[in-house]
Short mmCIF file of C-alpha atoms and ligand atoms in Angstrom, two decimals:
data_model
loop_
_atom_site.label_atom_id
_atom_site.label_comp_id
_atom_site.label_asym_id
_atom_site.label_seq_id
_atom_site.Cartn_x
_atom_site.Cartn_y
_atom_site.Cartn_z
CA MET A 1 9.75 -24.91 -0.16
CA VAL A 2 12.24 -23.15 2.21
CA GLU A 3 14.14 -20.13 0.71
CA GLN A 4 16.83 -17.94 2.38
CA HIS A 5 15.86 -14.26 2.04
CA ALA A 6 18.46 -11.57 2.06
CA THR A 7 17.11 -9.49 4.64
CA SER A 8 19.00 -8.88 7.84
CA VAL A 9 15.82 -8.89 9.97
CA CYS A 10 13.59 -11.85 8.57
CA PRO A 11 14.19 -15.40 7.74
CA GLY A 12 11.91 -15.23 4.57
CA GLU A 13 10.32 -18.33 3.88
CA VAL A 14 8.43 -18.84 0.59
CA GLU A 15 4.97 -20.23 0.03
CA THR A 16 3.23 -20.58 -3.10
CA ILE A 17 -0.54 -19.48 -3.05
CA ASP A 18 -3.42 -18.74 -5.28
CA LEU A 19 -3.29 -15.33 -6.78
CA LEU A 20 -6.32 -13.70 -5.08
CA ALA A 21 -5.15 -14.99 -1.53
CA GLY A 22 -1.81 -13.04 -2.43
CA LEU A 23 -3.79 -9.54 -1.72
CA GLY A 24 -1.89 -7.90 0.86
CA ARG A 25 1.09 -10.37 0.61
CA VAL A 26 4.73 -9.53 -0.34
CA LEU A 27 5.98 -10.97 -3.83
CA ALA A 28 9.12 -13.62 -3.30
CA GLU A 29 9.49 -13.59 -7.25
CA GLY A 30 9.70 -11.14 -9.93
CA ILE A 31 6.57 -10.90 -12.21
CA LEU A 32 7.69 -10.87 -15.99
CA ALA A 33 5.71 -10.22 -18.92
CA ASP A 34 5.17 -13.59 -20.58
CA ARG A 35 4.82 -11.62 -24.15
CA ASP A 36 4.75 -8.33 -25.55
CA PHE A 37 2.27 -6.01 -24.16
CA PRO A 38 -0.03 -5.33 -26.12
CA PRO A 39 0.92 -8.64 -28.00
CA PHE A 40 -0.33 -7.00 -31.26
CA ALA A 41 -0.71 -3.11 -32.27
CA ARG A 42 -4.19 -2.67 -30.65
CA ALA A 43 -6.66 0.08 -31.46
CA THR A 44 -7.59 2.57 -28.58
CA ARG A 45 -10.68 3.89 -30.57
CA ASP A 46 -13.46 2.50 -32.76
CA GLY A 47 -13.13 3.92 -36.38
CA TYR A 48 -11.14 3.23 -39.28
CA ALA A 49 -7.73 1.66 -39.61
CA VAL A 50 -6.30 3.84 -42.63
CA ARG A 51 -3.06 5.15 -44.01
CA ALA A 52 -2.50 8.73 -42.54
CA ALA A 53 -1.12 9.97 -46.19
CA ASP A 54 -4.38 9.03 -47.55
CA LEU A 55 -5.95 11.87 -45.22
CA ALA A 56 -3.58 14.70 -45.96
CA LEU A 57 -6.46 16.44 -47.75
CA VAL A 58 -9.72 16.31 -46.09
CA PRO A 59 -12.55 15.41 -46.43
CA ALA A 60 -11.38 12.05 -48.21
CA TRP A 61 -13.33 9.03 -49.27
CA LEU A 62 -11.48 5.99 -48.44
CA GLU A 63 -13.06 2.44 -49.72
CA VAL A 64 -13.93 0.28 -46.81
CA VAL A 65 -12.52 -3.44 -47.64
CA ASP A 66 -12.78 -5.06 -44.27
CA GLU A 67 -13.70 -4.89 -40.56
CA VAL A 68 -11.76 -6.28 -37.43
CA LYS A 69 -13.60 -6.73 -34.15
CA ALA A 70 -11.64 -7.13 -30.81
CA GLY A 71 -10.77 -11.01 -30.87
CA ASP A 72 -10.51 -11.03 -34.75
CA TRP A 73 -7.02 -11.66 -36.25
CA PRO A 74 -6.39 -9.72 -39.65
CA GLU A 75 -4.53 -12.29 -41.35
CA PRO A 76 -1.90 -9.98 -43.41
CA GLY A 77 -2.73 -10.88 -47.18
CA VAL A 78 -6.61 -11.35 -46.38
CA CYS A 79 -7.21 -8.38 -44.57
CA SER A 80 -4.79 -5.34 -44.97
CA VAL A 81 -5.16 -1.54 -45.75
CA GLY A 82 -3.69 -0.49 -49.18
CA ARG A 83 -3.77 3.30 -50.79
CA GLY A 84 -7.24 4.80 -50.39
CA GLN A 85 -8.41 2.11 -48.06
CA ALA A 86 -9.70 1.64 -44.81
CA VAL A 87 -10.77 -1.03 -42.72
CA GLY A 88 -13.49 -0.69 -39.84
CA ILE A 89 -11.93 -1.36 -36.63
CA MET A 90 -13.17 -1.65 -33.21
CA THR A 91 -11.34 -0.68 -29.60
CA GLY A 92 -8.95 -3.57 -28.60
CA ALA A 93 -8.69 -4.94 -32.25
CA PRO A 94 -5.58 -5.54 -33.89
CA LEU A 95 -4.19 -3.21 -36.50
CA PRO A 96 -4.33 -4.49 -40.01
CA ALA A 97 -0.89 -4.53 -42.23
CA GLY A 98 -0.72 -1.33 -44.08
CA ALA A 99 -2.46 0.74 -41.72
CA ASP A 100 -0.50 3.46 -39.61
CA ALA A 101 -3.34 5.10 -37.80
CA VAL A 102 -6.88 4.84 -36.67
CA VAL A 103 -9.41 7.64 -37.60
CA MET A 104 -12.06 7.81 -34.82
CA VAL A 105 -15.69 6.87 -36.14
CA GLU A 106 -16.66 10.16 -34.93
CA TYR A 107 -15.14 12.02 -37.83
CA THR A 108 -16.10 9.72 -40.59
CA SER A 109 -19.75 8.81 -42.37
CA LEU A 110 -20.15 5.63 -44.09
CA LEU A 111 -21.75 6.17 -48.10
CA ALA A 112 -22.82 3.14 -50.16
CA ASP A 113 -20.41 2.89 -52.93
CA GLN A 114 -22.34 3.82 -56.06
CA LEU A 115 -19.98 1.65 -57.94
CA ALA A 116 -19.74 -0.98 -55.63
CA ARG A 117 -16.17 -1.71 -56.49
CA SER A 118 -15.16 -2.98 -52.93
CA PRO A 119 -16.13 -6.29 -51.04
CA ALA A 120 -17.65 -4.36 -48.62
CA GLY A 121 -19.40 -2.08 -51.07
CA LYS A 122 -18.87 1.10 -48.99
CA LEU A 123 -17.29 4.39 -48.80
CA ALA A 124 -16.15 6.14 -45.72
CA GLU A 125 -16.08 9.95 -46.00
CA VAL A 126 -13.64 11.15 -43.41
CA ARG A 127 -13.38 14.39 -42.38
CA ARG A 128 -10.26 14.78 -40.08
CA GLY A 129 -6.83 13.87 -40.75
CA VAL A 130 -4.61 11.75 -38.42
CA SER A 131 -0.87 11.62 -37.61
CA VAL A 132 0.87 8.47 -38.24
CA GLY A 133 0.83 6.23 -34.96
CA GLU A 134 -2.34 8.05 -33.75
CA ASN A 135 -4.94 5.83 -31.88
CA PHE A 136 -3.47 2.59 -31.63
CA VAL A 137 -0.46 1.35 -29.36
CA PRO A 138 2.22 -0.32 -31.06
CA ARG A 139 3.11 -4.02 -30.14
CA GLY A 140 5.43 -4.33 -27.03
CA ALA A 141 5.08 -0.59 -26.32
CA GLU A 142 3.85 -1.06 -22.57
CA ALA A 143 6.26 -3.90 -21.85
CA ARG A 144 8.68 -6.41 -23.68
CA ALA A 145 8.25 -10.27 -23.42
CA GLY A 146 10.47 -11.10 -20.68
CA GLN A 147 10.28 -7.43 -18.87
CA LEU A 148 10.06 -7.39 -15.31
CA LEU A 149 6.82 -5.81 -14.38
CA LEU A 150 6.48 -6.27 -10.28
CA ASP A 151 9.55 -6.59 -8.44
CA ARG A 152 10.31 -9.03 -5.74
CA GLY A 153 9.36 -7.30 -2.63
CA ARG A 154 6.22 -5.67 -3.88
CA ARG A 155 3.15 -5.79 -1.57
CA LEU A 156 0.50 -6.98 -3.84
CA ASP A 157 -2.59 -4.71 -4.38
CA HIS A 158 -5.27 -4.76 -6.89
CA ALA A 159 -3.20 -3.35 -9.39
CA GLY A 160 -0.45 -5.80 -8.85
CA ILE A 161 -3.07 -8.82 -9.02
CA ALA A 162 -4.37 -7.27 -12.46
CA ILE A 163 -0.46 -7.27 -13.56
CA ALA A 164 -0.13 -10.98 -12.44
CA ALA A 165 -3.31 -12.01 -13.78
CA SER A 166 -2.45 -10.40 -17.32
CA VAL A 167 0.64 -12.55 -17.50
CA GLY A 168 -1.22 -15.80 -16.55
CA LYS A 169 0.31 -16.37 -13.08
CA SER A 170 -2.71 -18.00 -11.33
CA ARG A 171 -0.42 -19.04 -8.24
CA VAL A 172 2.06 -16.39 -7.03
CA GLN A 173 5.48 -16.97 -4.71
CA VAL A 174 4.95 -14.85 -1.40
CA PHE A 175 6.92 -14.65 1.67
CA ARG A 176 5.73 -16.13 4.84
CA LYS A 177 4.17 -13.56 7.12
CA PRO A 178 6.11 -12.16 9.93
CA ARG A 179 4.61 -13.12 13.17
CA VAL A 180 4.41 -10.33 15.46
CA ALA A 181 3.35 -10.77 19.01
CA VAL A 182 1.23 -7.99 20.96
CA LEU A 183 1.80 -7.78 24.65
CA SER A 184 -0.36 -5.36 26.85
CA THR A 185 0.60 -4.62 30.60
CA GLY A 186 -0.86 -3.09 33.32
CA ASP A 187 -2.72 -3.95 36.26
CA GLU A 188 -5.89 -2.12 35.18
CA VAL A 189 -6.06 -3.50 31.75
CA VAL A 190 -8.64 -6.48 31.49
CA GLU A 191 -9.86 -8.87 28.65
CA ILE A 192 -12.63 -7.31 26.60
CA ASP A 193 -14.88 -10.03 27.61
CA ALA A 194 -14.41 -9.58 31.29
CA THR A 195 -16.53 -6.92 33.46
CA PRO A 196 -14.06 -4.27 34.07
CA GLY A 197 -13.90 -3.02 37.85
CA PRO A 198 -14.40 0.50 38.68
CA ALA A 199 -10.88 1.20 38.24
CA GLN A 200 -10.00 -1.20 35.26
CA ILE A 201 -10.47 -0.75 31.53
CA ARG A 202 -10.74 -3.15 28.59
CA ASN A 203 -7.42 -3.97 26.61
CA SER A 204 -8.22 -2.16 23.43
CA ASN A 205 -4.68 -1.90 22.64
CA SER A 206 -4.00 -5.65 21.66
CA TYR A 207 -6.77 -5.36 19.30
CA SER A 208 -5.87 -1.98 17.72
CA LEU A 209 -2.18 -3.20 17.12
CA ALA A 210 -3.28 -6.55 16.03
CA ALA A 211 -5.36 -4.89 13.37
CA GLN A 212 -2.35 -2.52 12.23
CA VAL A 213 -0.20 -5.45 12.40
CA GLN A 214 -2.53 -7.53 9.93
CA ASN A 215 -3.27 -4.30 7.97
CA THR A 216 0.78 -3.89 7.28
CA GLY A 217 1.13 -7.69 6.21
CA GLY A 218 1.92 -9.24 9.55
CA GLU A 219 0.28 -12.11 11.63
CA ALA A 220 -0.62 -10.82 14.91
CA VAL A 221 -0.12 -13.09 18.07
CA ARG A 222 -2.01 -11.41 20.75
CA LEU A 223 -0.45 -12.64 24.30
CA ALA A 224 -2.17 -12.76 27.62
CA ILE A 225 -2.18 -9.49 29.45
CA ALA A 226 0.93 -8.84 31.54
CA PRO A 227 0.24 -7.41 34.95
CA ASP A 228 2.76 -5.03 36.47
CA GLU A 229 4.48 -7.47 38.13
CA ARG A 230 8.36 -8.73 37.27
CA GLY A 231 8.10 -12.67 37.03
CA ARG A 232 4.94 -12.86 34.84
CA LEU A 233 5.95 -9.54 32.48
CA ARG A 234 9.43 -11.47 31.83
CA ALA A 235 7.74 -14.78 31.02
CA LEU A 236 5.37 -13.13 28.67
CA ILE A 237 8.15 -10.77 27.26
CA GLU A 238 10.10 -14.39 26.46
CA GLU A 239 7.31 -15.74 25.05
CA GLY A 240 6.81 -12.66 22.64
CA LEU A 241 10.61 -13.03 21.71
CA GLY A 242 9.64 -16.08 20.11
CA CYS A 243 7.85 -14.49 17.35
CA ASP A 244 9.51 -12.14 14.64
CA LEU A 245 8.78 -9.12 16.42
CA LEU A 246 7.51 -8.37 19.66
CA LEU A 247 5.33 -5.16 20.42
CA LEU A 248 4.86 -4.08 23.93
CA THR A 249 2.33 -1.49 24.99
CA GLY A 250 1.95 0.54 28.06
CA GLY A 251 4.62 0.24 31.04
CA VAL A 252 7.42 2.34 29.20
CA SER A 253 6.72 5.84 30.85
CA MET A 254 8.59 6.68 33.89
CA GLY A 255 5.77 5.70 36.35
CA LYS A 256 7.05 3.51 39.44
CA TYR A 257 5.30 0.51 38.07
CA ASP A 258 6.44 1.20 34.62
CA LEU A 259 8.45 -2.24 34.35
CA VAL A 260 9.07 -2.80 30.98
CA GLU A 261 12.40 -1.19 30.84
CA GLN A 262 13.35 -3.20 33.97
CA VAL A 263 12.49 -6.45 32.70
CA LEU A 264 14.11 -5.74 29.36
CA GLY A 265 17.43 -4.93 31.31
CA GLU A 266 17.12 -7.91 32.94
CA LEU A 267 17.01 -9.78 29.58
CA LYS A 268 20.12 -7.95 28.59
CA ALA A 269 18.32 -5.96 25.89
CA GLU A 270 19.98 -3.40 23.84
CA LEU A 271 18.20 -0.20 23.49
CA TYR A 272 18.42 1.95 20.30
CA PHE A 273 16.38 4.84 21.62
CA THR A 274 14.15 5.64 24.60
CA GLY A 275 12.13 8.38 23.44
CA ALA A 276 11.13 10.43 20.66
CA GLU A 277 10.45 14.16 20.24
CA ILE A 278 6.99 13.42 19.28
CA GLN A 279 3.50 13.93 20.95
CA PRO A 280 1.55 11.85 21.30
CA GLY A 281 4.23 8.83 21.69
CA ARG A 282 6.96 10.31 23.56
CA PRO A 283 8.17 7.40 25.74
CA VAL A 284 8.31 5.00 22.71
CA VAL A 285 11.22 2.24 23.18
CA PHE A 286 13.20 0.42 20.55
CA GLY A 287 15.50 -2.24 21.08
CA SER A 288 16.80 -6.03 20.50
CA CYS A 289 17.20 -9.18 22.73
CA GLY A 290 20.09 -11.76 22.17
CA ASP A 291 21.27 -13.03 18.96
CA GLY A 292 18.08 -15.48 18.90
CA SER A 293 20.24 -18.81 19.21
CA SER A 294 18.34 -19.84 22.24
CA THR A 295 15.26 -19.97 20.71
CA ARG A 296 15.99 -21.91 17.76
CA SER A 297 16.17 -25.69 17.39
CA GLY A 298 19.58 -25.43 15.20
CA ARG A 299 17.79 -28.04 12.83
CA VAL A 300 19.09 -28.37 9.16
CA GLY A 301 16.64 -26.08 6.94
CA ASP A 302 15.72 -23.68 10.15
CA PRO A 303 16.52 -20.04 9.66
CA PRO A 304 19.96 -18.76 11.36
CA PRO A 305 19.75 -17.52 14.56
CA HIS A 306 19.59 -13.80 14.69
CA LYS A 307 18.14 -10.70 16.86
CA LYS A 308 14.77 -10.29 17.97
CA TYR A 309 13.56 -6.83 17.80
CA PHE A 310 10.83 -5.15 20.01
CA PHE A 311 9.04 -1.89 20.46
CA GLY A 312 8.02 -0.54 23.78
CA LEU A 313 4.88 1.47 22.78
CA PRO A 314 3.31 3.72 25.15
CA GLY A 315 -0.23 2.63 26.81
CA ASN A 316 -2.41 5.67 25.63
CA PRO A 317 -4.58 4.05 23.13
CA VAL A 318 -3.72 7.13 20.43
CA SER A 319 -0.13 6.99 21.27
CA THR A 320 0.06 3.54 20.75
CA MET A 321 -1.45 3.71 17.28
CA VAL A 322 0.47 6.70 15.99
CA THR A 323 3.79 5.19 17.15
CA PHE A 324 2.70 1.94 15.45
CA GLU A 325 2.51 3.89 12.36
CA LEU A 326 5.63 5.73 12.75
CA PHE A 327 8.15 3.37 13.99
CA ALA A 328 6.64 -0.37 14.16
CA ARG A 329 4.95 -0.16 10.48
CA PRO A 330 8.45 0.18 8.64
CA MET A 331 9.73 -2.74 10.61
CA ILE A 332 7.05 -5.23 9.69
CA GLU A 333 7.25 -4.37 6.34
CA ALA A 334 11.14 -4.81 6.39
CA LEU A 335 10.20 -8.27 7.98
CA ALA A 336 8.04 -9.20 5.43
CA GLY A 337 10.40 -8.94 2.93
CA MET A 338 8.95 -5.80 1.79
CA THR A 339 11.07 -2.88 -0.33
CA PRO A 340 10.48 0.13 2.14
CA GLN A 341 8.06 2.49 1.58
CA PRO A 342 7.87 5.90 2.43
CA LEU A 343 4.74 7.34 4.60
CA ILE A 344 2.23 8.87 2.86
CA PHE A 345 1.41 12.17 4.15
CA LEU A 346 -1.26 14.37 2.20
CA SER A 347 -1.72 18.08 2.70
CA ALA A 348 -4.91 19.99 2.97
CA ARG A 349 -5.95 23.66 4.03
CA LEU A 350 -6.45 24.29 7.61
CA LYS A 351 -10.11 25.09 8.32
CA ALA A 352 -9.22 27.19 11.68
CA GLU A 353 -6.46 28.26 13.52
CA ILE A 354 -4.07 26.00 15.71
CA ARG A 355 -2.23 27.18 18.82
CA THR A 356 0.29 24.67 20.57
CA LYS A 357 3.48 24.36 22.28
CA THR A 358 6.68 24.15 20.58
CA GLY A 359 9.52 21.70 21.13
CA LEU A 360 7.69 18.41 20.16
CA LYS A 361 6.41 16.96 16.59
CA ARG A 362 2.70 16.75 16.97
CA PHE A 363 0.13 14.32 15.64
CA LEU A 364 -3.31 15.85 16.42
CA PRO A 365 -6.49 13.67 15.48
CA ALA A 366 -8.31 15.76 12.80
CA VAL A 367 -11.24 15.62 10.32
CA LEU A 368 -10.54 16.05 6.68
CA SER A 369 -13.39 16.80 4.56
CA GLY A 370 -14.23 18.11 0.87
CA GLU A 371 -12.72 16.72 -2.13
CA PHE A 372 -9.95 17.47 -4.85
CA GLU A 373 -8.79 21.23 -4.43
CA ASN A 374 -11.71 21.73 -1.81
CA ALA A 375 -10.02 19.54 0.79
CA GLU A 376 -9.88 21.26 4.00
CA VAL A 377 -8.85 19.68 7.58
CA GLU A 378 -9.67 20.96 11.20
CA LEU A 379 -8.75 19.31 14.56
CA ALA A 380 -11.14 16.83 16.17
CA ARG A 381 -12.36 17.45 19.28
CA TRP A 382 -10.30 15.33 21.93
CA GLN A 383 -9.21 15.04 25.35
CA GLY A 384 -5.64 13.80 24.76
CA SER A 385 -4.12 10.67 23.91
CA GLY A 386 -6.18 8.48 26.10
CA ASP A 387 -9.41 9.79 24.16
CA ILE A 388 -10.51 6.64 21.98
CA ALA A 389 -13.63 8.09 21.30
CA ALA A 390 -11.94 11.18 19.41
CA LEU A 391 -10.75 8.60 16.87
CA ALA A 392 -14.47 8.10 15.57
CA ARG A 393 -14.61 11.73 14.53
CA ALA A 394 -11.12 11.70 13.11
CA ASN A 395 -10.03 10.38 9.87
CA CYS A 396 -6.67 11.59 10.02
CA TYR A 397 -3.90 13.36 11.84
CA ILE A 398 -2.54 17.04 11.29
CA VAL A 399 0.96 16.99 11.69
CA ILE A 400 2.61 20.22 13.36
CA PRO A 401 6.44 20.83 13.12
CA PRO A 402 7.99 20.97 16.23
CA ASP A 403 8.91 24.85 15.87
CA ARG A 404 5.41 26.14 15.13
CA GLU A 405 3.36 27.93 17.88
CA ARG A 406 0.55 29.04 15.66
CA ILE A 407 -0.67 27.92 12.13
CA GLU A 408 -3.22 30.31 10.42
CA ALA A 409 -6.45 29.21 8.89
CA GLY A 410 -5.55 28.62 5.42
CA GLU A 411 -2.26 27.52 5.53
CA TRP A 412 -1.52 23.93 4.09
CA VAL A 413 -0.78 21.28 6.54
CA SER A 414 0.61 17.76 6.48
CA LEU A 415 -1.73 14.89 7.30
CA LEU A 416 -0.73 11.34 8.41
CA MET A 417 -3.63 9.25 7.05
CA ARG A 418 -4.71 6.35 9.05
P1 AMP X 501 1.35 3.60 30.70
O1 AMP X 501 2.11 3.56 29.39
O2 AMP X 501 1.30 1.98 31.23
O3 AMP X 501 1.33 4.44 31.66
O4 AMP X 501 -0.27 3.75 30.33
C1 AMP X 501 -1.02 4.80 29.82
C2 AMP X 501 -2.45 4.87 29.67
O5 AMP X 501 -2.86 3.63 28.76
C3 AMP X 501 -2.95 4.46 31.04
O6 AMP X 501 -4.02 5.47 31.28
C4 AMP X 501 -3.34 3.10 30.80
O7 AMP X 501 -4.63 2.72 31.36
C5 AMP X 501 -3.80 2.97 29.06
N1 AMP X 501 -3.64 1.50 29.00
C6 AMP X 501 -2.71 1.14 28.89
N2 AMP X 501 -2.53 -0.15 28.39
C7 AMP X 501 -3.78 -0.21 27.66
C8 AMP X 501 -4.27 -1.08 26.94
N3 AMP X 501 -3.65 -2.37 26.71
N4 AMP X 501 -5.63 -0.77 26.32
C9 AMP X 501 -6.10 0.36 26.75
N5 AMP X 501 -5.62 1.42 27.40
C10 AMP X 501 -4.27 1.01 28.04
MG1 MG X 502 0.65 0.81 32.82
#
């Protein structure tokens, strides 16, 4: 089934998959309540279904006339609560007719009924009053039949899966994952199963980016490494533009062999920004190429031609990761059909003073420790944005505003989680 999705950046084809396979996927349909939630007035405590008015004076003695367990249906007329009566009830069971509250079992004692008046032959002594509506959820109070529970564009997490399961959706319609090409550049970069020469380094960026892409709900397409040579770089960039998005890494700083911008110029790329006032990640580039028509077959049912977007991310591994989170992630989410999500910033108390230069917003690898109100954070030891090993010690980045030279121990700082 192919359906056009109304975003300006992505042809959102739709597929129908098993619910659990939908974890991390983006809903292409709204999920509706198939009936009232709860479908009956549901007890939230073990105890007795009562009439609150009968407990205006306590202690009170109520005649126990029946019992409802979870899964039982108290047929009105057969099982109901009259004046001076109570029905034993378990958590999750339907409230019998006539009752307007549940009193918790902790405030009651069961006494044998000396006169053996009731079918159950018991009296309950109740030591606490209840208000009308206490300890049960009225039918439909959580959601009404037909009500939208999960919107189209919502990425399914475990809670979304629980909601879909609760309305009987064993299969869900999701958008096709956007294909995101990952292209590493640089003569010094070699494949990870090669033995690097003395001046070479392994291509970790294609792997970190592929992992971040998948984590964001995209499908990563790792291309061959592009050498610092125009012809080959151009061929690989053109290959990458066949995907929904292209992520280039390396070659976007100001070095003599940083050819990415030159080749993009040859391809008549439109650049929306070249550089951001951040560190790491300052040389990040964002743009688009063409209207996409040359890469489309034009067959009926094919998505319409549209622009292909790309990011040129800096080659330093930590810069690559940070710029992905700040810039590429929201774009991939949009391509995936997702409703835009804000970045999540936590905050914690700074353990030790930080001094830095002003002018750029900084994202510095850091260690968050402690829990709840005792959370605190300190900088990880690192050698700058090429230091991958520092990321093994860090679990977040401290965000330093561009106008701060010094942040004192004990101040609250924002964290970008990774
Ligand atoms: P560049 O942005 O090309 O100037 O590269 C900046 C730094 O990142 C250099 O030290 C590169 O060797 C390193 N680098 C570039 N590409 C990669 C890659 N794919 N994997 C790991 N490090 C890289
Ligand atoms: Mg380079």
